[in-house]
PDB file of C-alpha atoms and ligand atoms in Angstrom:
ATOM      1  CA  MET A 160      -6.741 -25.014  -1.206  1.00  0.00           C
ATOM      2  CA  LYS A 161      -5.863 -21.277  -1.930  1.00  0.00           C
ATOM      3  CA  VAL A 162      -3.676 -19.126   0.154  1.00  0.00           C
ATOM      4  CA  ILE A 163      -3.990 -15.582   0.036  1.00  0.00           C
ATOM      5  CA  ILE A 164      -1.135 -13.518   1.334  1.00  0.00           C
ATOM      6  CA  ARG A 165      -1.161  -9.784   2.243  1.00  0.00           C
ATOM      7  CA  ASN A 166       1.361  -7.510   3.549  1.00  0.00           C
ATOM      8  CA  ASN A 167      -0.069  -7.205   7.092  1.00  0.00           C
ATOM      9  CA  SER A 168      -3.047  -8.347   8.988  1.00  0.00           C
ATOM     10  CA  ALA A 169      -5.016  -5.112   8.405  1.00  0.00           C
ATOM     11  CA  GLU A 170      -5.132  -5.745   4.548  1.00  0.00           C
ATOM     12  CA  ALA A 171      -5.640  -9.466   5.061  1.00  0.00           C
ATOM     13  CA  SER A 172      -8.598  -8.796   7.216  1.00  0.00           C
ATOM     14  CA  VAL A 173     -10.239  -6.298   4.689  1.00  0.00           C
ATOM     15  CA  TRP A 174      -9.754  -9.070   1.987  1.00  0.00           C
ATOM     16  CA  ALA A 175     -11.556 -11.546   4.335  1.00  0.00           C
ATOM     17  CA  ALA A 176     -14.515  -9.254   5.350  1.00  0.00           C
ATOM     18  CA  ARG A 177     -15.041  -8.211   1.705  1.00  0.00           C
ATOM     19  CA  HIS A 178     -14.972 -11.751   0.628  1.00  0.00           C
ATOM     20  CA  ILE A 179     -17.547 -12.788   3.306  1.00  0.00           C
ATOM     21  CA  ALA A 180     -19.667  -9.635   2.493  1.00  0.00           C
ATOM     22  CA  ASP A 181     -19.441 -10.647  -1.303  1.00  0.00           C
ATOM     23  CA  ARG A 182     -20.652 -14.178  -0.603  1.00  0.00           C
ATOM     24  CA  ILE A 183     -23.628 -12.948   1.683  1.00  0.00           C
ATOM     25  CA  ARG A 184     -24.719 -10.449  -1.043  1.00  0.00           C
ATOM     26  CA  GLU A 185     -24.364 -13.052  -3.865  1.00  0.00           C
ATOM     27  CA  LYS A 186     -26.679 -15.635  -2.158  1.00  0.00           C
ATOM     28  CA  ALA A 187     -29.059 -12.682  -1.281  1.00  0.00           C
ATOM     29  CA  ALA A 188     -29.270 -11.847  -5.127  1.00  0.00           C
ATOM     30  CA  ARG A 189     -30.281 -15.321  -5.935  1.00  0.00           C
ATOM     31  CA  THR A 190     -32.518 -16.605  -2.996  1.00  0.00           C
ATOM     32  CA  SER A 191     -34.278 -15.564  -0.050  1.00  0.00           C
ATOM     33  CA  GLU A 192     -32.702 -18.436   1.891  1.00  0.00           C
ATOM     34  CA  PRO A 193     -30.524 -17.336   4.797  1.00  0.00           C
ATOM     35  CA  PHE A 194     -26.917 -17.160   4.673  1.00  0.00           C
ATOM     36  CA  ILE A 195     -25.339 -19.714   7.078  1.00  0.00           C
ATOM     37  CA  LEU A 196     -22.079 -18.415   8.735  1.00  0.00           C
ATOM     38  CA  GLY A 197     -19.702 -20.194  10.913  1.00  0.00           C
ATOM     39  CA  LEU A 198     -17.777 -17.812  13.184  1.00  0.00           C
ATOM     40  CA  CYS A 199     -14.699 -17.735  15.253  1.00  0.00           C
ATOM     41  CA  THR A 200     -13.136 -15.997  18.270  1.00  0.00           C
ATOM     42  CA  GLY A 201      -9.683 -15.093  19.187  1.00  0.00           C
ATOM     43  CA  SER A 202      -7.458 -12.212  18.529  1.00  0.00           C
ATOM     44  CA  THR A 203      -7.241 -13.083  14.695  1.00  0.00           C
ATOM     45  CA  PRO A 204     -10.769 -12.102  13.488  1.00  0.00           C
ATOM     46  CA  ILE A 205     -11.110  -8.864  15.397  1.00  0.00           C
ATOM     47  CA  GLU A 206      -9.863  -6.546  12.450  1.00  0.00           C
ATOM     48  CA  THR A 207     -12.165  -8.751  10.039  1.00  0.00           C
ATOM     49  CA  TYR A 208     -15.135  -8.121  12.345  1.00  0.00           C
ATOM     50  CA  ALA A 209     -14.247  -4.467  12.509  1.00  0.00           C
ATOM     51  CA  GLU A 210     -14.400  -4.164   8.705  1.00  0.00           C
ATOM     52  CA  LEU A 211     -17.745  -6.095   8.601  1.00  0.00           C
ATOM     53  CA  ILE A 212     -19.124  -3.643  11.128  1.00  0.00           C
ATOM     54  CA  ARG A 213     -18.019  -0.642   9.066  1.00  0.00           C
ATOM     55  CA  MET A 214     -19.632  -2.337   5.982  1.00  0.00           C
ATOM     56  CA  VAL A 215     -22.888  -2.892   7.833  1.00  0.00           C
ATOM     57  CA  LYS A 216     -22.895   0.670   8.959  1.00  0.00           C
ATOM     58  CA  ALA A 217     -22.046   1.989   5.581  1.00  0.00           C
ATOM     59  CA  GLY A 218     -25.028  -0.175   4.049  1.00  0.00           C
ATOM     60  CA  GLU A 219     -22.602  -2.212   2.041  1.00  0.00           C
ATOM     61  CA  VAL A 220     -24.039  -5.499   3.391  1.00  0.00           C
ATOM     62  CA  SER A 221     -26.581  -6.720   5.872  1.00  0.00           C
ATOM     63  CA  PHE A 222     -26.595  -9.485   8.429  1.00  0.00           C
ATOM     64  CA  LYS A 223     -30.528  -9.442   8.584  1.00  0.00           C
ATOM     65  CA  ASN A 224     -30.684 -12.728   6.833  1.00  0.00           C
ATOM     66  CA  VAL A 225     -27.585 -14.274   8.279  1.00  0.00           C
ATOM     67  CA  ILE A 226     -27.817 -17.088  10.672  1.00  0.00           C
ATOM     68  CA  SER A 227     -24.500 -17.708  12.581  1.00  0.00           C
ATOM     69  CA  PHE A 228     -23.020 -20.603  14.671  1.00  0.00           C
ATOM     70  CA  ASN A 229     -19.882 -20.055  16.623  1.00  0.00           C
ATOM     71  CA  MET A 230     -17.376 -22.776  16.583  1.00  0.00           C
ATOM     72  CA  ASP A 231     -16.701 -23.042  20.377  1.00  0.00           C
ATOM     73  CA  GLU A 232     -17.142 -22.039  23.944  1.00  0.00           C
ATOM     74  CA  TYR A 233     -15.409 -22.738  27.205  1.00  0.00           C
ATOM     75  CA  VAL A 234     -17.193 -25.131  29.638  1.00  0.00           C
ATOM     76  CA  GLY A 235     -18.029 -23.674  33.152  1.00  0.00           C
ATOM     77  CA  LEU A 236     -17.217 -20.056  32.269  1.00  0.00           C
ATOM     78  CA  PRO A 237     -20.170 -17.830  33.121  1.00  0.00           C
ATOM     79  CA  LYS A 238     -21.789 -16.398  29.990  1.00  0.00           C
ATOM     80  CA  ALA A 239     -21.375 -12.933  31.189  1.00  0.00           C
ATOM     81  CA  HIS A 240     -17.674 -13.541  31.952  1.00  0.00           C
ATOM     82  CA  PRO A 241     -15.519 -11.040  29.721  1.00  0.00           C
ATOM     83  CA  GLU A 242     -13.598 -13.987  28.309  1.00  0.00           C
ATOM     84  CA  SER A 243     -16.618 -16.234  27.417  1.00  0.00           C
ATOM     85  CA  TYR A 244     -17.071 -16.401  23.762  1.00  0.00           C
ATOM     86  CA  TRP A 245     -20.500 -15.216  24.231  1.00  0.00           C
ATOM     87  CA  SER A 246     -19.044 -11.910  25.488  1.00  0.00           C
ATOM     88  CA  PHE A 247     -16.370 -11.538  22.886  1.00  0.00           C
ATOM     89  CA  MET A 248     -18.800 -12.210  19.980  1.00  0.00           C
ATOM     90  CA  HIS A 249     -21.211  -9.430  21.258  1.00  0.00           C
ATOM     91  CA  LYS A 250     -18.330  -7.096  22.075  1.00  0.00           C
ATOM     92  CA  TYR A 251     -16.525  -7.382  18.798  1.00  0.00           C
ATOM     93  CA  LEU A 252     -19.414  -8.105  16.187  1.00  0.00           C
ATOM     94  CA  PHE A 253     -23.078  -8.714  17.471  1.00  0.00           C
ATOM     95  CA  ASP A 254     -23.612  -5.615  19.260  1.00  0.00           C
ATOM     96  CA  HIS A 255     -22.674  -3.622  16.229  1.00  0.00           C
ATOM     97  CA  ILE A 256     -24.494  -5.377  13.253  1.00  0.00           C
ATOM     98  CA  ASP A 257     -27.999  -6.076  12.318  1.00  0.00           C
ATOM     99  CA  GLU A 258     -28.103  -9.864  12.692  1.00  0.00           C
ATOM    100  CA  PRO A 259     -31.324 -10.705  14.622  1.00  0.00           C
ATOM    101  CA  ALA A 260     -30.376 -12.100  18.150  1.00  0.00           C
ATOM    102  CA  GLU A 261     -32.471 -15.110  17.411  1.00  0.00           C
ATOM    103  CA  ASN A 262     -30.189 -15.868  14.489  1.00  0.00           C
ATOM    104  CA  ILE A 263     -27.221 -15.985  16.636  1.00  0.00           C
ATOM    105  CA  HIS A 264     -26.055 -19.567  17.869  1.00  0.00           C
ATOM    106  CA  ILE A 265     -23.350 -20.037  20.378  1.00  0.00           C
ATOM    107  CA  LEU A 266     -22.749 -23.275  22.230  1.00  0.00           C
ATOM    108  CA  ASN A 267     -23.733 -23.201  25.964  1.00  0.00           C
ATOM    109  CA  GLY A 268     -20.713 -24.262  28.048  1.00  0.00           C
ATOM    110  CA  ASN A 269     -22.885 -24.123  31.127  1.00  0.00           C
ATOM    111  CA  ALA A 270     -25.798 -26.626  29.860  1.00  0.00           C
ATOM    112  CA  PRO A 271     -26.852 -29.313  32.312  1.00  0.00           C
ATOM    113  CA  ASP A 272     -26.103 -31.887  29.714  1.00  0.00           C
ATOM    114  CA  LEU A 273     -23.182 -30.888  27.585  1.00  0.00           C
ATOM    115  CA  ASP A 274     -23.510 -34.020  25.293  1.00  0.00           C
ATOM    116  CA  ALA A 275     -26.928 -33.128  24.443  1.00  0.00           C
ATOM    117  CA  GLU A 276     -26.074 -29.471  23.920  1.00  0.00           C
ATOM    118  CA  CYS A 277     -23.589 -30.576  21.295  1.00  0.00           C
ATOM    119  CA  ALA A 278     -25.946 -32.974  19.694  1.00  0.00           C
ATOM    120  CA  ALA A 279     -28.552 -30.259  19.465  1.00  0.00           C
ATOM    121  CA  TYR A 280     -26.115 -27.906  17.924  1.00  0.00           C
ATOM    122  CA  GLU A 281     -25.329 -30.352  15.086  1.00  0.00           C
ATOM    123  CA  GLU A 282     -28.933 -30.897  14.583  1.00  0.00           C
ATOM    124  CA  ALA A 283     -29.565 -27.098  14.529  1.00  0.00           C
ATOM    125  CA  ILE A 284     -26.803 -26.635  11.904  1.00  0.00           C
ATOM    126  CA  ALA A 285     -28.154 -29.651   9.789  1.00  0.00           C
ATOM    127  CA  ALA A 286     -31.705 -28.144   9.873  1.00  0.00           C
ATOM    128  CA  THR A 287     -30.517 -24.934   8.333  1.00  0.00           C
ATOM    129  CA  GLY A 288     -29.068 -26.885   5.269  1.00  0.00           C
ATOM    130  CA  GLY A 289     -25.487 -26.383   6.373  1.00  0.00           C
ATOM    131  CA  PHE A 290     -22.918 -23.712   6.378  1.00  0.00           C
ATOM    132  CA  ASP A 291     -22.324 -21.554   3.214  1.00  0.00           C
ATOM    133  CA  LEU A 292     -19.031 -20.156   4.645  1.00  0.00           C
ATOM    134  CA  PHE A 293     -17.129 -20.969   7.877  1.00  0.00           C
ATOM    135  CA  LEU A 294     -14.617 -18.448   9.039  1.00  0.00           C
ATOM    136  CA  GLY A 295     -11.893 -19.868  11.399  1.00  0.00           C
ATOM    137  CA  GLY A 296      -8.601 -19.187  13.014  1.00  0.00           C
ATOM    138  CA  ILE A 297      -5.646 -21.611  13.391  1.00  0.00           C
ATOM    139  CA  GLY A 298      -3.885 -22.391  16.849  1.00  0.00           C
ATOM    140  CA  GLU A 299      -0.227 -22.319  17.100  1.00  0.00           C
ATOM    141  CA  ASP A 300      -0.646 -26.298  17.414  1.00  0.00           C
ATOM    142  CA  GLY A 301      -2.623 -26.244  14.191  1.00  0.00           C
ATOM    143  CA  HIS A 302      -6.018 -26.622  15.839  1.00  0.00           C
ATOM    144  CA  ILE A 303      -9.094 -25.491  13.996  1.00  0.00           C
ATOM    145  CA  ALA A 304     -11.766 -24.545  16.529  1.00  0.00           C
ATOM    146  CA  PHE A 305     -10.813 -26.438  19.573  1.00  0.00           C
ATOM    147  CA  ASN A 306      -9.830 -29.567  17.754  1.00  0.00           C
ATOM    148  CA  GLU A 307      -6.440 -30.150  19.131  1.00  0.00           C
ATOM    149  CA  PRO A 308      -3.700 -32.380  17.759  1.00  0.00           C
ATOM    150  CA  PHE A 309      -4.934 -35.918  17.443  1.00  0.00           C
ATOM    151  CA  SER A 310      -8.648 -34.957  17.069  1.00  0.00           C
ATOM    152  CA  SER A 311     -10.471 -37.104  14.724  1.00  0.00           C
ATOM    153  CA  LEU A 312     -10.684 -35.449  11.318  1.00  0.00           C
ATOM    154  CA  ASN A 313     -14.266 -36.911  11.182  1.00  0.00           C
ATOM    155  CA  SER A 314     -15.103 -35.166  14.637  1.00  0.00           C
ATOM    156  CA  ARG A 315     -18.534 -33.411  15.214  1.00  0.00           C
ATOM    157  CA  THR A 316     -19.570 -31.082  17.902  1.00  0.00           C
ATOM    158  CA  ARG A 317     -18.497 -32.375  21.230  1.00  0.00           C
ATOM    159  CA  VAL A 318     -16.907 -31.809  24.767  1.00  0.00           C
ATOM    160  CA  VAL A 319     -13.103 -31.457  24.268  1.00  0.00           C
ATOM    161  CA  THR A 320     -10.087 -31.300  26.622  1.00  0.00           C
ATOM    162  CA  LEU A 321      -7.744 -28.333  25.964  1.00  0.00           C
ATOM    163  CA  THR A 322      -4.127 -29.026  25.642  1.00  0.00           C
ATOM    164  CA  GLU A 323      -1.587 -27.429  28.118  1.00  0.00           C
ATOM    165  CA  ASP A 324      -0.232 -25.542  25.082  1.00  0.00           C
ATOM    166  CA  THR A 325      -3.612 -23.958  24.201  1.00  0.00           C
ATOM    167  CA  ARG A 326      -4.228 -23.042  27.897  1.00  0.00           C
ATOM    168  CA  ILE A 327      -0.952 -21.434  28.094  1.00  0.00           C
ATOM    169  CA  VAL A 328      -1.632 -19.443  24.957  1.00  0.00           C
ATOM    170  CA  ASN A 329      -4.988 -18.501  26.131  1.00  0.00           C
ATOM    171  CA  SER A 330      -3.838 -17.430  29.609  1.00  0.00           C
ATOM    172  CA  ARG A 331      -3.060 -13.901  28.128  1.00  0.00           C
ATOM    173  CA  PHE A 332      -6.781 -13.360  28.425  1.00  0.00           C
ATOM    174  CA  PHE A 333      -6.851 -14.557  31.913  1.00  0.00           C
ATOM    175  CA  ASP A 334      -4.415 -12.489  33.936  1.00  0.00           C
ATOM    176  CA  ASN A 335      -1.643 -14.769  32.482  1.00  0.00           C
ATOM    177  CA  ASP A 336      -2.684 -17.297  34.872  1.00  0.00           C
ATOM    178  CA  MET A 337      -3.341 -20.698  33.113  1.00  0.00           C
ATOM    179  CA  ASN A 338      -5.017 -21.924  36.182  1.00  0.00           C
ATOM    180  CA  GLN A 339      -7.918 -19.691  35.521  1.00  0.00           C
ATOM    181  CA  VAL A 340      -8.283 -21.030  31.826  1.00  0.00           C
ATOM    182  CA  PRO A 341     -11.008 -23.696  31.700  1.00  0.00           C
ATOM    183  CA  ARG A 342      -9.728 -27.118  30.955  1.00  0.00           C
ATOM    184  CA  GLN A 343     -12.614 -27.978  28.752  1.00  0.00           C
ATOM    185  CA  ALA A 344     -14.540 -26.456  25.894  1.00  0.00           C
ATOM    186  CA  LEU A 345     -17.457 -27.336  23.609  1.00  0.00           C
ATOM    187  CA  SER A 346     -16.253 -27.319  20.123  1.00  0.00           C
ATOM    188  CA  VAL A 347     -17.552 -28.064  16.607  1.00  0.00           C
ATOM    189  CA  GLY A 348     -15.704 -30.770  15.025  1.00  0.00           C
ATOM    190  CA  VAL A 349     -13.313 -30.776  12.266  1.00  0.00           C
ATOM    191  CA  ALA A 350     -16.038 -32.446  10.012  1.00  0.00           C
ATOM    192  CA  THR A 351     -18.385 -29.825  11.078  1.00  0.00           C
ATOM    193  CA  VAL A 352     -16.163 -27.109   9.701  1.00  0.00           C
ATOM    194  CA  THR A 353     -15.200 -28.869   6.549  1.00  0.00           C
ATOM    195  CA  GLY A 354     -18.898 -29.711   5.904  1.00  0.00           C
ATOM    196  CA  SER A 355     -19.204 -26.173   4.912  1.00  0.00           C
ATOM    197  CA  LYS A 356     -19.464 -25.260   1.470  1.00  0.00           C
ATOM    198  CA  GLU A 357     -16.576 -22.802   1.774  1.00  0.00           C
ATOM    199  CA  VAL A 358     -13.988 -22.522   4.627  1.00  0.00           C
ATOM    200  CA  VAL A 359     -11.815 -19.294   5.200  1.00  0.00           C
ATOM    201  CA  ILE A 360      -9.121 -19.554   7.824  1.00  0.00           C
ATOM    202  CA  LEU A 361      -7.177 -16.422   9.005  1.00  0.00           C
ATOM    203  CA  ALA A 362      -3.663 -16.702  10.227  1.00  0.00           C
ATOM    204  CA  PHE A 363      -1.560 -13.702  11.197  1.00  0.00           C
ATOM    205  CA  GLY A 364       2.010 -13.312  12.673  1.00  0.00           C
ATOM    206  CA  PRO A 365       5.074 -15.551  13.078  1.00  0.00           C
ATOM    207  CA  LYS A 366       3.693 -17.627  15.835  1.00  0.00           C
ATOM    208  CA  LYS A 367       1.218 -19.275  13.254  1.00  0.00           C
ATOM    209  CA  ALA A 368       4.047 -19.908  10.673  1.00  0.00           C
ATOM    210  CA  ARG A 369       4.735 -23.525  11.657  1.00  0.00           C
ATOM    211  CA  ALA A 370       1.173 -24.501  11.808  1.00  0.00           C
ATOM    212  CA  ILE A 371       0.697 -22.919   8.218  1.00  0.00           C
ATOM    213  CA  ARG A 372       3.646 -24.757   6.886  1.00  0.00           C
ATOM    214  CA  ASP A 373       2.205 -28.083   8.362  1.00  0.00           C
ATOM    215  CA  ALA A 374      -1.427 -27.152   7.041  1.00  0.00           C
ATOM    216  CA  VAL A 375      -0.347 -26.199   3.729  1.00  0.00           C
ATOM    217  CA  GLU A 376       2.647 -28.495   2.917  1.00  0.00           C
ATOM    218  CA  GLY A 377       2.420 -31.355   5.456  1.00  0.00           C
ATOM    219  CA  PRO A 378       0.308 -34.320   5.107  1.00  0.00           C
ATOM    220  CA  VAL A 379      -3.472 -34.298   5.964  1.00  0.00           C
ATOM    221  CA  SER A 380      -3.049 -35.381   9.446  1.00  0.00           C
ATOM    222  CA  HIS A 381      -4.722 -35.312  12.665  1.00  0.00           C
ATOM    223  CA  TYR A 382      -1.470 -33.865  14.072  1.00  0.00           C
ATOM    224  CA  CYS A 383      -2.450 -30.545  12.520  1.00  0.00           C
ATOM    225  CA  THR A 384      -6.158 -30.778  12.234  1.00  0.00           C
ATOM    226  CA  VAL A 385      -6.531 -27.677   9.969  1.00  0.00           C
ATOM    227  CA  SER A 386      -4.649 -29.796   7.449  1.00  0.00           C
ATOM    228  CA  ALA A 387      -8.099 -31.477   6.810  1.00  0.00           C
ATOM    229  CA  LEU A 388      -8.633 -28.450   4.567  1.00  0.00           C
ATOM    230  CA  GLN A 389      -6.380 -29.846   1.868  1.00  0.00           C
ATOM    231  CA  LEU A 390      -9.386 -32.282   1.110  1.00  0.00           C
ATOM    232  CA  HIS A 391     -11.910 -29.422   0.875  1.00  0.00           C
ATOM    233  CA  PRO A 392     -12.945 -28.257  -2.507  1.00  0.00           C
ATOM    234  CA  ASP A 393     -13.205 -24.617  -1.440  1.00  0.00           C
ATOM    235  CA  GLY A 394     -10.653 -23.835   1.248  1.00  0.00           C
ATOM    236  CA  ILE A 395      -8.791 -20.609   1.560  1.00  0.00           C
ATOM    237  CA  ILE A 396      -6.074 -19.568   4.183  1.00  0.00           C
ATOM    238  CA  VAL A 397      -5.631 -15.827   4.524  1.00  0.00           C
ATOM    239  CA  CYS A 398      -2.430 -14.892   5.822  1.00  0.00           C
ATOM    240  CA  ASP A 399      -0.080 -12.080   6.427  1.00  0.00           C
ATOM    241  CA  GLU A 400       3.528 -12.167   5.179  1.00  0.00           C
ATOM    242  CA  ALA A 401       4.685 -13.399   8.899  1.00  0.00           C
ATOM    243  CA  ALA A 402       2.376 -16.414   8.800  1.00  0.00           C
ATOM    244  CA  VAL A 403       3.828 -17.633   5.545  1.00  0.00           C
ATOM    245  CA  GLY A 404       7.365 -17.247   6.828  1.00  0.00           C
ATOM    246  CA  GLU A 405       8.101 -21.000   7.031  1.00  0.00           C
ATOM    247  CA  ILE A 406       6.452 -22.289   3.756  1.00  0.00           C
ATOM    248  CA  LYS A 407       8.862 -22.934   0.861  1.00  0.00           C
ATOM    249  CA  LEU A 408       9.729 -20.148  -1.494  1.00  0.00           C
ATOM    250  CA  ASN A 409       8.251 -22.143  -4.319  1.00  0.00           C
ATOM    251  CA  SER A 410       4.832 -22.549  -2.484  1.00  0.00           C
ATOM    252  CA  TYR A 411       4.802 -18.876  -1.807  1.00  0.00           C
ATOM    253  CA  LYS A 412       5.584 -18.095  -5.259  1.00  0.00           C
ATOM    254  CA  TYR A 413       2.781 -20.425  -6.560  1.00  0.00           C
ATOM    255  CA  PHE A 414       0.182 -19.047  -4.265  1.00  0.00           C
ATOM    256  CA  LYS A 415       1.053 -15.445  -5.343  1.00  0.00           C
ATOM    257  CA  ALA A 416       0.954 -16.399  -9.035  1.00  0.00           C
ATOM    258  CA  VAL A 417      -2.444 -18.061  -8.629  1.00  0.00           C
ATOM    259  CA  GLU A 418      -3.727 -14.968  -7.008  1.00  0.00           C
ATOM    260  CA  GLU A 419      -2.286 -12.836  -9.712  1.00  0.00           C
ATOM    261  CA  ALA A 420      -3.815 -15.042 -12.360  1.00  0.00           C
ATOM    262  CA  GLU A 421      -7.081 -15.142 -10.876  1.00  0.00           C
ATOM    263  CA  LYS A 422      -6.966 -11.497  -9.532  1.00  0.00           C
ATOM    264  CA  LEU A 423      -8.509 -12.282  -6.180  1.00  0.00           C
TER     265      LEU A 423
HETATM  266  P1  PGA B 680      -5.933 -16.394  17.999  1.00  0.00           P
HETATM  267  O1  PGA B 680      -6.489 -17.903  18.287  1.00  0.00           O
HETATM  268  O2  PGA B 680      -6.690 -15.694  17.070  1.00  0.00           O
HETATM  269  O3  PGA B 680      -6.168 -15.571  19.343  1.00  0.00           O
HETATM  270  O4  PGA B 680      -4.576 -16.541  17.818  1.00  0.00           O
HETATM  271  C1  PGA B 680      -6.893 -18.633  17.156  1.00  0.00           C
HETATM  272  C2  PGA B 680      -7.242 -20.196  17.572  1.00  0.00           C
HETATM  273  O5  PGA B 680      -6.561 -20.550  18.645  1.00  0.00           O
HETATM  274  O6  PGA B 680      -7.749 -20.696  16.903  1.00  0.00           O
END
């Protein structure tokens, strides 16, 4: 695992966006196969998406041959609801880039058969040959996608029940009323994410510091599902200074030294 540390979320987001763009361009240079990208929602990726939009508009990268799958969606929230992840992704990314609409995949939280929807999602991912890169965030409770504490680290896309913690945290998007936050979601599993060739996780701000400490220095544990990244051969966590505020000084120095040595 690598931990990239930048002074603030703006610098970290630019690093992440340019890393994603580099990977898209590298694949395009060697094959006509599409780039398979996992995407997340939340406050954290917004600046990364803004930088990707800037790069697309400047002709520095293209999403024409990118196929994306989002990691999760609320159950029962109308697609057009401003807080659906479908709406979020179009507002903050898809409406501004050149990814063809047919390449965009977002779980349907209103599907008549939610289990069948999840199974079909896994099949669609498998049919592409699998993710090249999965971009994720991290919850204050260490969740990756909506894989709350004690989700199996072998989990796949399925219906999940949100914890009270997550519903309280997300109530800021629902008039600060947790009763408006859906109780269930569809979410890719931990293994769906870690099955990607590369995983890039963003974590900004002091509220993520405990989860980052658990993910980086704690044991691999279903208690902090993002800790599964420790077993991944190509996992990167991109943080601002605040998010690494609870890791040991020696760990901090180690990650900084690796970065300096590799000039990431
Ligand atoms: P946030 O959510 O980016 O809004 O903090 C991240 C997450 O819950 O995974």
